[in-house]
Structure formats: C-alpha cells, structure tokens
Coordinates of C-alpha atoms in Angstrom, one line a residue:
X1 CA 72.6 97.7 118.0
X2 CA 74.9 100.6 116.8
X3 CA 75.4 100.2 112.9
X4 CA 78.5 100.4 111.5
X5 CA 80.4 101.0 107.9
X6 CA 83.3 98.6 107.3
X7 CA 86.2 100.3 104.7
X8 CA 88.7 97.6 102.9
X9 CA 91.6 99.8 102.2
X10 CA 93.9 97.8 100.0
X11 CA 97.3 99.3 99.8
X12 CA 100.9 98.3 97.9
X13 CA 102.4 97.2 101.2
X14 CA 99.6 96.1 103.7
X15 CA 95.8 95.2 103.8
X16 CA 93.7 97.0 106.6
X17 CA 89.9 97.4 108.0
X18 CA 88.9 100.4 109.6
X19 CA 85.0 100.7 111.2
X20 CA 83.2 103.9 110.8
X21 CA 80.6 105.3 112.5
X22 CA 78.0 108.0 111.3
X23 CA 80.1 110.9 112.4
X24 CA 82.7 109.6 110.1
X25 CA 84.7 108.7 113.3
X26 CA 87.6 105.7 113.4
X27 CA 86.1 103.0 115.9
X28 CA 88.5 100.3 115.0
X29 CA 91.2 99.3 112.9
X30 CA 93.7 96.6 111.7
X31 CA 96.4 96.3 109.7
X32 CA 98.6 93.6 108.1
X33 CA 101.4 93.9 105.6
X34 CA 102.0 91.4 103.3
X35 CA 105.0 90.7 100.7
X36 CA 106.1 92.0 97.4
X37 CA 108.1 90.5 94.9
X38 CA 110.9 91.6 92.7
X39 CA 111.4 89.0 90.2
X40 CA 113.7 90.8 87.9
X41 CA 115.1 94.5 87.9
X42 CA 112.2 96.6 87.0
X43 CA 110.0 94.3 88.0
X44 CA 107.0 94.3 91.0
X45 CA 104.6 91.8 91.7
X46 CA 102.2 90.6 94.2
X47 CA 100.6 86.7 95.2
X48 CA 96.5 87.9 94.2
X49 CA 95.8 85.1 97.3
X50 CA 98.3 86.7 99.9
X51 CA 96.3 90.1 98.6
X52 CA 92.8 88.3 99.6
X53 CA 94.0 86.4 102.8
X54 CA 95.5 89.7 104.2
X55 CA 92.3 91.5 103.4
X56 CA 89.8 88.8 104.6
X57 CA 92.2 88.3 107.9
X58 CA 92.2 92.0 109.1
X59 CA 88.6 92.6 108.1
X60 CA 87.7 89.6 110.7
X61 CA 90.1 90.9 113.0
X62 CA 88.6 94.3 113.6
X63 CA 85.3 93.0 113.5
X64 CA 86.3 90.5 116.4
X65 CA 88.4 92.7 117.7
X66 CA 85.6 95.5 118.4
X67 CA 82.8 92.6 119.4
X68 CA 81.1 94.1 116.2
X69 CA 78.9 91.4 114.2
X70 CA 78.6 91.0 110.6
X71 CA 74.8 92.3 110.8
X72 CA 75.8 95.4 112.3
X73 CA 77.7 96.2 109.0
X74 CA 75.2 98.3 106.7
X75 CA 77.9 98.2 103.8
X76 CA 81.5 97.8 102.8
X77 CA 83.7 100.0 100.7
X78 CA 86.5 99.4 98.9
X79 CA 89.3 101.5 97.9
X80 CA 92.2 100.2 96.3
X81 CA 95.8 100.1 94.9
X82 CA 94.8 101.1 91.4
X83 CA 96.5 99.9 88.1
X84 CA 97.8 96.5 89.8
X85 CA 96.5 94.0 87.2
X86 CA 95.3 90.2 87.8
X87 CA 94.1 88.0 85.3
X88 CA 92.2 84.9 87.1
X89 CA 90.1 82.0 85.4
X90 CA 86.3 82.2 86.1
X91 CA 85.8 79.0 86.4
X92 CA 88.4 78.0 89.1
X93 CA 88.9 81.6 90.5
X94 CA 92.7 81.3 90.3
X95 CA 95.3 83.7 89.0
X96 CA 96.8 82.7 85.8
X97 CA 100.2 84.2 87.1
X98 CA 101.5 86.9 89.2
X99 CA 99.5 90.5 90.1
X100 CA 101.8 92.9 88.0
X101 CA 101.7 95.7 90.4
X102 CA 101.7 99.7 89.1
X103 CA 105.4 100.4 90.0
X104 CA 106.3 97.6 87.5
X105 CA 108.2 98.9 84.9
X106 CA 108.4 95.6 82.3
X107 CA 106.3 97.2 79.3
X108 CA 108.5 100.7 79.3
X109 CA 109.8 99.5 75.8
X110 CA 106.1 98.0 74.3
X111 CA 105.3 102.2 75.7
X112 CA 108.2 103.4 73.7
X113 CA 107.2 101.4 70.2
X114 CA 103.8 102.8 71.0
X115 CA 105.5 106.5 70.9
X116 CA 107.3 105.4 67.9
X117 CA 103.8 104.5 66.2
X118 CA 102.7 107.7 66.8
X119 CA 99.9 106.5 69.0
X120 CA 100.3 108.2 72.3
X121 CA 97.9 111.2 71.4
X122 CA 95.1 108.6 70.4
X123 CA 95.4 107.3 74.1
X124 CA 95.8 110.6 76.3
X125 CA 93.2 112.0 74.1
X126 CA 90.8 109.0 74.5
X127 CA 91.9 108.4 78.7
X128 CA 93.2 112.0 80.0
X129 CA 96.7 109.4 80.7
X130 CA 100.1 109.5 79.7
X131 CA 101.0 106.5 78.0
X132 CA 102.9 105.1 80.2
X133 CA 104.2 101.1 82.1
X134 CA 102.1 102.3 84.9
X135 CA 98.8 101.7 83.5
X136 CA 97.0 98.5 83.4
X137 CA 96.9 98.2 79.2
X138 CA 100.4 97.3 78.6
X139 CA 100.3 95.0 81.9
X140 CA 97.4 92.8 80.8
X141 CA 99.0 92.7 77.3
X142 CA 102.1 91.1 78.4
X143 CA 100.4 88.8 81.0
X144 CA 98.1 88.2 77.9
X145 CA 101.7 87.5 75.3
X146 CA 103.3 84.9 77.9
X147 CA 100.9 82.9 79.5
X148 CA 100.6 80.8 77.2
X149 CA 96.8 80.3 75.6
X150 CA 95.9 83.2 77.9
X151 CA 94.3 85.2 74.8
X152 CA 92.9 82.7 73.3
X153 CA 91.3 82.0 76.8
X154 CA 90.3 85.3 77.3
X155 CA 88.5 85.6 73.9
X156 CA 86.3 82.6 74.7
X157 CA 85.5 83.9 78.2
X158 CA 87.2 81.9 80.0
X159 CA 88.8 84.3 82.2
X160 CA 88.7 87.7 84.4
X161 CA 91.1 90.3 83.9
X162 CA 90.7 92.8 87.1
X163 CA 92.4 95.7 89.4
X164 CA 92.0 95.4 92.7
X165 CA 89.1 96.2 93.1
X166 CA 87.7 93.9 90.9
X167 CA 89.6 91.3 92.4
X168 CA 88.2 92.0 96.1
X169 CA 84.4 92.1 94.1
X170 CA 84.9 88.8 92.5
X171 CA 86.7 87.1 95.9
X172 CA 83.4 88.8 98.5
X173 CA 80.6 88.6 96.2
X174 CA 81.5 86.5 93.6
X175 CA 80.9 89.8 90.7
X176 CA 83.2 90.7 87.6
X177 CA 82.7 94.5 88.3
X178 CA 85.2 98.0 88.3
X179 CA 84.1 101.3 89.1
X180 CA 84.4 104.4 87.1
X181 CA 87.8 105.4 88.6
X182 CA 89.6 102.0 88.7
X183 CA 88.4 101.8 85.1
X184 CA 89.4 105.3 83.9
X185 CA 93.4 103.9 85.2
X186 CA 93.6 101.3 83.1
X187 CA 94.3 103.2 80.0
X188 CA 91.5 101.6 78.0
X189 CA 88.7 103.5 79.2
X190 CA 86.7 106.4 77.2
X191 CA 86.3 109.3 79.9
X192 CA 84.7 111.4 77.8
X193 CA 82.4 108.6 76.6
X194 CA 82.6 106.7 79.7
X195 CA 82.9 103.1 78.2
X196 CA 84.9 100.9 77.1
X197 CA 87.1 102.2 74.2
X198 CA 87.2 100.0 70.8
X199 CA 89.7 101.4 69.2
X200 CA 92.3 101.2 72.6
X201 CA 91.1 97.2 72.9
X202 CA 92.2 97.1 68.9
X203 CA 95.6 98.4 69.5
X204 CA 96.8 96.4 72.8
X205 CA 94.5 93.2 71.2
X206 CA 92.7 93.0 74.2
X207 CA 89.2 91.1 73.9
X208 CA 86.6 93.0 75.4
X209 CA 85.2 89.3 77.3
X210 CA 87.8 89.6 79.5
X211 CA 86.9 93.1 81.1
X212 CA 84.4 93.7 84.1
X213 CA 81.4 95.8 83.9
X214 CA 81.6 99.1 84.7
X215 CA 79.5 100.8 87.6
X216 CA 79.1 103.5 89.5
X217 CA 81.4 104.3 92.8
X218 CA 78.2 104.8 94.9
X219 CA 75.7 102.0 94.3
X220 CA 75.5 98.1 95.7
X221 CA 77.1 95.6 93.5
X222 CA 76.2 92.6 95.4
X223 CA 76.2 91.0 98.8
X224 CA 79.0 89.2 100.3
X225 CA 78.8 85.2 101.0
X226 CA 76.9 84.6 104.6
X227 CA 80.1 82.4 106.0
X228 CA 82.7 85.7 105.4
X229 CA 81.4 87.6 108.0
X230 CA 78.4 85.8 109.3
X231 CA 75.6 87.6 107.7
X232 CA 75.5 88.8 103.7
X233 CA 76.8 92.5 103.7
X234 CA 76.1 94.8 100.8
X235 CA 79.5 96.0 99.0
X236 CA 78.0 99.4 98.1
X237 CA 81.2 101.9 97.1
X238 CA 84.1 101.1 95.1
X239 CA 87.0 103.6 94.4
X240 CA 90.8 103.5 93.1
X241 CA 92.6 105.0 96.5
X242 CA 93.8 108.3 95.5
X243 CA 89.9 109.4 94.2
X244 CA 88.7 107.6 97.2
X245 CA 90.8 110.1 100.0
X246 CA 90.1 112.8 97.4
X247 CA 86.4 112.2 98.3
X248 CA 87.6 111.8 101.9
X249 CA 89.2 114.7 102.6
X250 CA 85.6 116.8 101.3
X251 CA 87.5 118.2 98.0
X252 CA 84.4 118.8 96.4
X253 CA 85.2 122.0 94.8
X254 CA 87.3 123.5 92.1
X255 CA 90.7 124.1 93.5
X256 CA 90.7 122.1 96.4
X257 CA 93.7 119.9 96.5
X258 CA 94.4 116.8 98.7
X259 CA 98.1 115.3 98.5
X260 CA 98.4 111.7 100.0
X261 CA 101.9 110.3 101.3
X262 CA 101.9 106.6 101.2
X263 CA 103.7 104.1 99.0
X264 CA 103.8 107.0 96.9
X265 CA 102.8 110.6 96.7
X266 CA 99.3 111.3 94.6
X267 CA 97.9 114.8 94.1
X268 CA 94.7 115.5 93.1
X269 CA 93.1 119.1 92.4
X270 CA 88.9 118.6 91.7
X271 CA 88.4 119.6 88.5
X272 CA 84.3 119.7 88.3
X273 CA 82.0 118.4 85.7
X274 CA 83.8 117.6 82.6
X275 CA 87.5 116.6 82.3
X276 CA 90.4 119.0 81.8
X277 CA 93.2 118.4 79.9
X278 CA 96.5 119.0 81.0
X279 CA 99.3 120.5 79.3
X280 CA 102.0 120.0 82.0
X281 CA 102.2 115.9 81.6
X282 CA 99.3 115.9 84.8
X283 CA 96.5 112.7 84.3
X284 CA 93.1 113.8 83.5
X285 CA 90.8 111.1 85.0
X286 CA 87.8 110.4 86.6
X287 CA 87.3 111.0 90.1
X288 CA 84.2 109.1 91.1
X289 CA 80.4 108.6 89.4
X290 CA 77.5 109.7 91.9
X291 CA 73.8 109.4 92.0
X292 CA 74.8 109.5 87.9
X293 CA 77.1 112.4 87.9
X294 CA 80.5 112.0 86.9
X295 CA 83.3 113.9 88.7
X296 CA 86.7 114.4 87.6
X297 CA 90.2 115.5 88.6
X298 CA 93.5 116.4 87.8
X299 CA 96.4 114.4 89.3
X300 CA 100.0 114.1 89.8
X301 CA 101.5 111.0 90.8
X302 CA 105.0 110.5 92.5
X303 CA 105.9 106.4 92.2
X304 CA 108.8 107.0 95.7
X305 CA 107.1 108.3 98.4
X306 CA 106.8 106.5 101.7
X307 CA 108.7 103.5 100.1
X308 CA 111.9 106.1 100.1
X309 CA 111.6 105.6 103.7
X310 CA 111.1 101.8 103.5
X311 CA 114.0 101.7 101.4
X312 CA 116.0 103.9 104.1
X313 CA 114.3 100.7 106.4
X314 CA 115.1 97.7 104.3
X315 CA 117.6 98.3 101.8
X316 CA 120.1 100.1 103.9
X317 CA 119.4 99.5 107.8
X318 CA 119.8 102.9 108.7
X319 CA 116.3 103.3 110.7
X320 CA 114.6 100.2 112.4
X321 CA 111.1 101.1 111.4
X322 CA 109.6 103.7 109.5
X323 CA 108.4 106.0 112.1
X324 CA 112.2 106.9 113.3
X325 CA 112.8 108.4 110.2
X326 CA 111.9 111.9 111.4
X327 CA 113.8 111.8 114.6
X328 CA 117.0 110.7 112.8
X329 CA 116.6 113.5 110.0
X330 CA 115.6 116.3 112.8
X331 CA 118.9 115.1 114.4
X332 CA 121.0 117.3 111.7
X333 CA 119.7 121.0 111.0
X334 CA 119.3 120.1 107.6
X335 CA 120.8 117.6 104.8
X336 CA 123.7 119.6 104.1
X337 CA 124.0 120.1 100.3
X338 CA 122.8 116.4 99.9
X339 CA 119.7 115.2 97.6
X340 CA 118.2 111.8 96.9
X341 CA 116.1 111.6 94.0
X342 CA 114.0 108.7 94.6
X343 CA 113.8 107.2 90.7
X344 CA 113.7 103.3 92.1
X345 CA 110.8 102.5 89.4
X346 CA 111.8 105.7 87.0
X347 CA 110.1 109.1 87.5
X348 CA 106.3 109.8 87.3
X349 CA 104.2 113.6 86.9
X350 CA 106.0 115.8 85.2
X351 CA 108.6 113.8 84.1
X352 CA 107.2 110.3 83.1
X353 CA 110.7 108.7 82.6
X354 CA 110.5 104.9 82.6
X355 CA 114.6 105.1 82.5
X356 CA 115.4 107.3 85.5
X357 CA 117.0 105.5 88.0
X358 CA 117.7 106.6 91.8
X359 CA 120.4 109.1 92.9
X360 CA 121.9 110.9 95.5
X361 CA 124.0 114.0 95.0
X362 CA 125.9 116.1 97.3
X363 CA 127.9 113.7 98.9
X364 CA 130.8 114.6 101.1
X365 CA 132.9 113.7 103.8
X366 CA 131.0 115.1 106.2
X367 CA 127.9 113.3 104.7
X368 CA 126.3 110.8 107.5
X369 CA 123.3 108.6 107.7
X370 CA 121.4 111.1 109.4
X371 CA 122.0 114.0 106.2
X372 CA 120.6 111.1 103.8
X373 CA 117.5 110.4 106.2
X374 CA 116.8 113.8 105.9
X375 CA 117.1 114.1 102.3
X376 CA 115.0 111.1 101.7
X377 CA 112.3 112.9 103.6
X378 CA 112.5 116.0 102.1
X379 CA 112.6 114.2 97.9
X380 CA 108.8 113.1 99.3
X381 CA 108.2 116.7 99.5
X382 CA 110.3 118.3 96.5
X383 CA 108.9 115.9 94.2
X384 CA 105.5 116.9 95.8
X385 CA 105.9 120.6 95.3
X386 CA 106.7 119.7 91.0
X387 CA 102.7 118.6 90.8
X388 CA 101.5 121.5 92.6
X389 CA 103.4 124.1 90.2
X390 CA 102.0 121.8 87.5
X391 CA 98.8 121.9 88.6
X392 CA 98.6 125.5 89.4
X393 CA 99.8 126.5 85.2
X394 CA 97.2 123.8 84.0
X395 CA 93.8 125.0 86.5
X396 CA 95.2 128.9 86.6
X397 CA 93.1 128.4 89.6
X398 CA 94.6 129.8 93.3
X399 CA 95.4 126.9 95.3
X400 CA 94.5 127.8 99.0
X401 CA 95.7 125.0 100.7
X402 CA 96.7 121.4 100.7
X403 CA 94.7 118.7 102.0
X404 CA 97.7 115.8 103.6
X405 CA 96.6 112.4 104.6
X406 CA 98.4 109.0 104.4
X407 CA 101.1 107.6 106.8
X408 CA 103.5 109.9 106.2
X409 CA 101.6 113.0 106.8
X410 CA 102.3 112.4 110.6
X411 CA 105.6 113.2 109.8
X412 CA 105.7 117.0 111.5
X413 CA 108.6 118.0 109.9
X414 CA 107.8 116.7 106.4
X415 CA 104.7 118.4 107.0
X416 CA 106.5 121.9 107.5
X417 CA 108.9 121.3 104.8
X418 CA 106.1 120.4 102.4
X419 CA 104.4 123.9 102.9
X420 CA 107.7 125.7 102.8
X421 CA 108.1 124.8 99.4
X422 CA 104.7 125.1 98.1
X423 CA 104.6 128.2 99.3
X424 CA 100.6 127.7 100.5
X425 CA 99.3 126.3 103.8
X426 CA 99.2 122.4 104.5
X427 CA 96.3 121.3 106.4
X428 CA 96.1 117.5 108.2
X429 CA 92.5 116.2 108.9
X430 CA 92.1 115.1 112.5
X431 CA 91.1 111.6 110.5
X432 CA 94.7 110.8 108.4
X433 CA 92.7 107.6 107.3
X434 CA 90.9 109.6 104.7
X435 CA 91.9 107.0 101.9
X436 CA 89.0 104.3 104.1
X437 CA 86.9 107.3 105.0
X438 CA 86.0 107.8 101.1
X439 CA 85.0 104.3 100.5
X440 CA 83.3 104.5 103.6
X441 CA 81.3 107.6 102.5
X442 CA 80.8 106.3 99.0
X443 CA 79.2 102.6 101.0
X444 CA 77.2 105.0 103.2
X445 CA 75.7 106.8 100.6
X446 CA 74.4 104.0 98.5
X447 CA 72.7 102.6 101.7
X448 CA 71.5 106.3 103.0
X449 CA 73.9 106.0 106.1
X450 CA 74.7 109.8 105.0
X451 CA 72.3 111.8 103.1
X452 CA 74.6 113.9 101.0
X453 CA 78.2 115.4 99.6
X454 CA 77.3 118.3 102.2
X455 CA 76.6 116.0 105.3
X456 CA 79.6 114.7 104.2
X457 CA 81.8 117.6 103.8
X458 CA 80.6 119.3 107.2
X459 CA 82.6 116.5 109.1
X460 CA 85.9 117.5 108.0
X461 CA 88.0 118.5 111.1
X462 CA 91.5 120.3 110.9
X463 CA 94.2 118.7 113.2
X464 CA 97.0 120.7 112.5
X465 CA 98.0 123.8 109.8
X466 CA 101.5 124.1 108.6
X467 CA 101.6 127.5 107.2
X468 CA 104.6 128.3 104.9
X469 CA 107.9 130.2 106.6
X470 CA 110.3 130.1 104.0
X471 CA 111.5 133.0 102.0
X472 CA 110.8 133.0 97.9
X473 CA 114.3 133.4 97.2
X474 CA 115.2 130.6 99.6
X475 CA 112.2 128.3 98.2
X476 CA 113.6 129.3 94.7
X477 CA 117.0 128.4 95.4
X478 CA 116.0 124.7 97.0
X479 CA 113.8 123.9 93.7
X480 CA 116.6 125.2 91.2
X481 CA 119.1 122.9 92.9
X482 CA 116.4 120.0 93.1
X483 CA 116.0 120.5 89.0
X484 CA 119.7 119.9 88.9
X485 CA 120.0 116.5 90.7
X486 CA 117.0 115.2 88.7
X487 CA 118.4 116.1 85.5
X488 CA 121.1 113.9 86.8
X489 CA 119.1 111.3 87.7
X490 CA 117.1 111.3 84.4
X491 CA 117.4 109.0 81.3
X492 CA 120.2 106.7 83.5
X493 CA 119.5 103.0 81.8
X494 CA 119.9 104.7 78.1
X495 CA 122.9 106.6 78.8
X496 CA 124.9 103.9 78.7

C-alpha cells in the first residue's frame, strides 16, 4: 500500500491536513477555519478545544476523504502558529483560561516597565528577540498573575504551559514536548546555549516545572493513541510555521530568503551555523535542529498581512471572500495617492510599536472601495519590502530572489507589486503549501521517508517568476511616501 506523510498545519484562522507523497507532491487536503476572539481592544484569543477539534476533524477528513488508512501514515508533522500560549492542567488536560494568541497586545506596558528596567538587552542578547507582547514570556506571565493559584500550581507541577505545538503533542500523544524553534519564540530560550534560560525564568517568575522539554525538529516524540486514526502513528517533526516553510521552500543556504503571506507576512533569510545578530530590529532565532545541528535564521515579521484582506472581508463588506480582493484592486490602475497602513495589533520588524494603530492616508473625493482594496494589497507588500532592506544591511549578503508561499502569494498582482519594490525577482513554488511541506520533510526525515536536505532540496519546482519592472526612482518615490503614512500611523494610543 502506497505510504503516505500526514502535515498538521495549524494556522491563526483555520486548521488543515495535507497528505504527502515521496516526491513531496499534495495528494490531499482539508481545511477548516475556526473562531477568534476579541475580548477587549488589544486583545486576541483562541478556545485551545476549538484549536484541537478543528485539527483532529480535518486530519480525519482527508484521511477519509482520500480512502487513506491510518497505517499508511509513516509519520505526522506539525507546524504551527508560534508564540500563541496555553496553560492546561496535567492532570485533567484542560486549559486554565483562554489561548492568548501572538497578535495579542495586553502585556505592551509589563514590555515597556521591562525597557524602563533596563532589561531588554539581557533578553535580545540571551533570545536574538525584541522584547516585545508578541512573545510567549509576557503572555504566560499574565495568564500566570490572574488565574488565580495558577503559579502556585505551576510550581508544584500541576500544570503545562505550551505553544501550539506543544499543545497538538500533549492532545495526539499525550507528551509535554517543544521543538527548538517553537522554544527559541517564546523569549525564554538560550539560543546560544540552547536551553532553558535561568536568569529569563527569574525575571518573568516563571517556574521552570511548568515548561516542556525541548527536542529536536527532526526526531519521533511519540506515537499517537490507536482510536485517533486507527493505528498508532509516530509524530516525528515539529516546527513553529515560518521555520517550517523556510525548510519547505529548500532555503538551505546563506542568502536565500523565503517571504510567506498568510495571517501575516514573515521573512526569513538562512543565516547558517551560528546565530547573527541584527542591528536593524530583525529576530535572530533558531530555524530548526537536525540530525544534532542547529540552524538558524534571520527574520522579519509583519503582524497585518492576509488579515488586511479579512478585515477588507469582515470589518467593512467591501469583498465577499478573500480571493476577490485582487479583481476589485486590478479594477482601478492603481490606488490613487491612497495608503493603508495595516497597524490593527501595532507594528512589528522594523518598527516594533505596540501603540501604532491602523491608518489610511490619501483620501479624497474620488477615493472608492476599489482604491482602498488596492491599497490594502499593496501595505502586504510595502511592509514586506521594510524586512528585505533590513535584512539586506544586517547579512551584507546579495539577495537573489524571494521565495513566496502562503495564501496570498496566489495573488498575481501582489506578486508583481512585491518584486517591484524589492527590486529582486519573486519566485512562487509550484507547491504554495510549503508551510505543511516542511513539517512533512522534517516527519519524513526522522522515519527515513527522504534521505537528506539535498533529496529534499532537488524537489523544489518554480511555478511562476515575477521579475522586477519598476524604475529606482519610481520604487524610491513609492517607499518615501510609504515612510510618511507610517510615521502617521505610529505611536497613535500615546499621543493622546
């Protein structure tokens, strides 16, 4: 019977399950989204259940779907939102309170007292992160301040603290595990040690019983329970999503670059061996630990990607679903002067401001739907084009190309806009699904499905190349103006 390697790509907005087969080709999928929750202004969470039962339901569905049986499954991987934090008691497996998902901004002023302290060097020197309410440190303090007798719970072991990942492990094989890259996120790992660090659990008074063990992203860390899928599967590859496509899309090499457009907008440049710091606000982290070799990365991360277009979907009711944003943007031969910046959850790489709030600029009279449609699009790919100039000062290493993958890389004319401004090529994978594909090549290679990084790498296919057509002085001009409306978008909720 033909063998098959089952990915669990858990996103922000949906669950999904995609097969693959040893040519690293898609042989079945399914999707399901599932609901997020705004509590408060500022505030994102997620029901950890929903999270499971959307996961569990769609990786059934494509098995049945495809008339594929559990045994046929060599291994699962698992690639993951990363930095979404859930705090569960062992005992009963039930979440003590809400998943506090990354785009949650609740601990921006426990971040600024930290500044204040003088301790944000002692973290970005200890992590390769900014300190910053996206990380999991400041999230599983607070969970760890208000529920009440949580830390006094969590110092006598009575419960889990997790990401995603973690979560998933726990839920299929009944393991309090985190890789290497879904640790390095939470802003309490040592990536130069690669450990736990002391002095980080001292400052956010985290006790160290709480956390999972930490493991490699290629290697089995149990078996799922027999009545999941009807057989006991190995889960053999575990990786936060953005290292996981990384590994996807082959960037195995210094200077190769992958950008992803989902929920947001993640760009990672492989760094090699040893980590790199960055001195243009980028996150040095840790892109995944193989066969005992550590790989890391540089990254940029953009919190308003494809949720700008959501937002374009929910919030105002201009498009019906996502996928007729680009024919109601190429219905106007450009957004005429106007400029959404995209600050929802404040601004991420380079920026890192908590307090930025969204904005549009440009307005006129003549302004319609269709001009801010278009200008939502092309914020996904200004904001974009800030990492890869910040990436190119901090590696002073030619960029050739960038890698696209994730929904909205099917988006032709975001595509083209995308390598107008960067000025360099961007390339789209025949396989957009590159964020499964790693954990599926992580899975494989624990279990000897694939041999090696090379095998690997030599399935990469091209689908399409955008090569750049704009003008420098034209590029320059767009990017000054794009400066301008951030700067007015910046600092909102303390200038008042």
């Amino acid at each position: 019977m033909k063998k098959y390697i089952l990915a669990l790509d858990q996103g922000t907005t949906s669950s999904r399950a995609i097969l693959f087969d040893h040519r690293g080709q898609i042989c079945g999928s399914a999707a399901q989204e599932y609901p997020q929750h705004y509590p408060h202004p500022g505030w994102v969470e997620h029901d950890p259940n929903e999270i499971w039962n959307s996961q569990l339901t769609v990786a059934r569905k494509v098995l049945h779907d495809n008339g594929v049986e559990g045994s046929q499954i060599l291994a699962i991987g698992i690639a993951n939102q990363r930095e979404t934090t859930i705090v569960w008691d062992r005992k009963t497996g039930e979440p003590i309170a809400p998943a506090i998902v990354w785009q949650d901004r609740r601990t921006a002023e426990m971040c600024d007292q930290l500044r204040a302290d003088g301790k944000a060097k002692l973290i970005t020197d200890a992590t390769g992160l900014e300190l910053d309410a996206y990380f999991s440190a400041t999230k599983l303090k607070w969970l760890l301040d208000h529920v009440p007798g949580a830390r006094e719970r969590a110092r006598h072991g009575a419960l889990a603290f997790g990401t995603i990942d973690s979560w998933l492990a726990w839920k299929l094989c009944g393991v309090h595990v985190t890789d290497v890259s879904n640790a390095a996120r939470t802003m309490l790992f040592n990536i130069h040690l690669m450990r736990w660090d002391a002095d980080l659990l001292q400052l956010f008074d985290i006790p160290e019983e709480i956390l999972p063990q930490v493991v490699s992203s290629s290697e089995e860390i149990g078996n799922t329970r027999a009545a999941l899928f009807g057989a006991s599967i190995p889960v053999a590859g575990i990786a936060g999503d953005q290292q996981a496509a990384t590994f996807g899309q082959a960037c195995h090499k210094p200077g190769m670059v992958k950008n992803t457009y989902g929920t947001g907008c993640f760009m990672l440049m492989y760094a090699g061996r040893h980590p790199r710091v960055s001195h243009n606000r980028l996150l040095s982290t840790v892109g995944w630990r193989v066969d005992g070799r550590t790989d890391y990365l540089l990254e940029g991360a953009v919190f308003m990607g494809g949720a700008t277009v959501q937002w374009l979907r929910d919030g105002l009711g201009i498009i019906q679903q996502s996928s007729d944003v680009e024919a109601l943007a190429n219905s106007v031969p450009d957004s005429d002067g106007v400029l959404l910046v995209p600050a929802f959850v404040g601004l991420g790489a380079p920026h890192w401001d908590p307090y930025a709030r969204g904005t549009i600029v440009g307005l006129t009279r003549g302004s319609g739907k269709a001009h801010i449609a278009r200008a939502a699009v092309e914020a996904i790919a200004y904001q974009s084009a800030e990492l890869l100039l910040a990436m190119q000062k901090d590696a002073a290493i030619p960029v050739a190309e960038v890698r696209a993958d994730g929904g909205a890389a099917r988006n032709d004319m975001l595509m083209q806009f995308q390598a107008d401004l960067l000025g360099v090529p961007v390339v789209r994978p025949k396989v957009t699904e590159t964020t499964a594909l790693g954990a599926a090549y992580l899975a494989g290679l624990a279990v000897g499905y694939w041999e090696s990084q090379e095998e690997i790498a030599a399935q990469w296919e091209c689908e399409r190349r955008f090569e750049p057509a704009m003008s420098a002085d034209q590029r320059g001009h767009l990017l000054a103006r794009w400066a301008r409306a951030v700067e007015r978008a910046r600092d909102w909720e303390h200038g008042v």
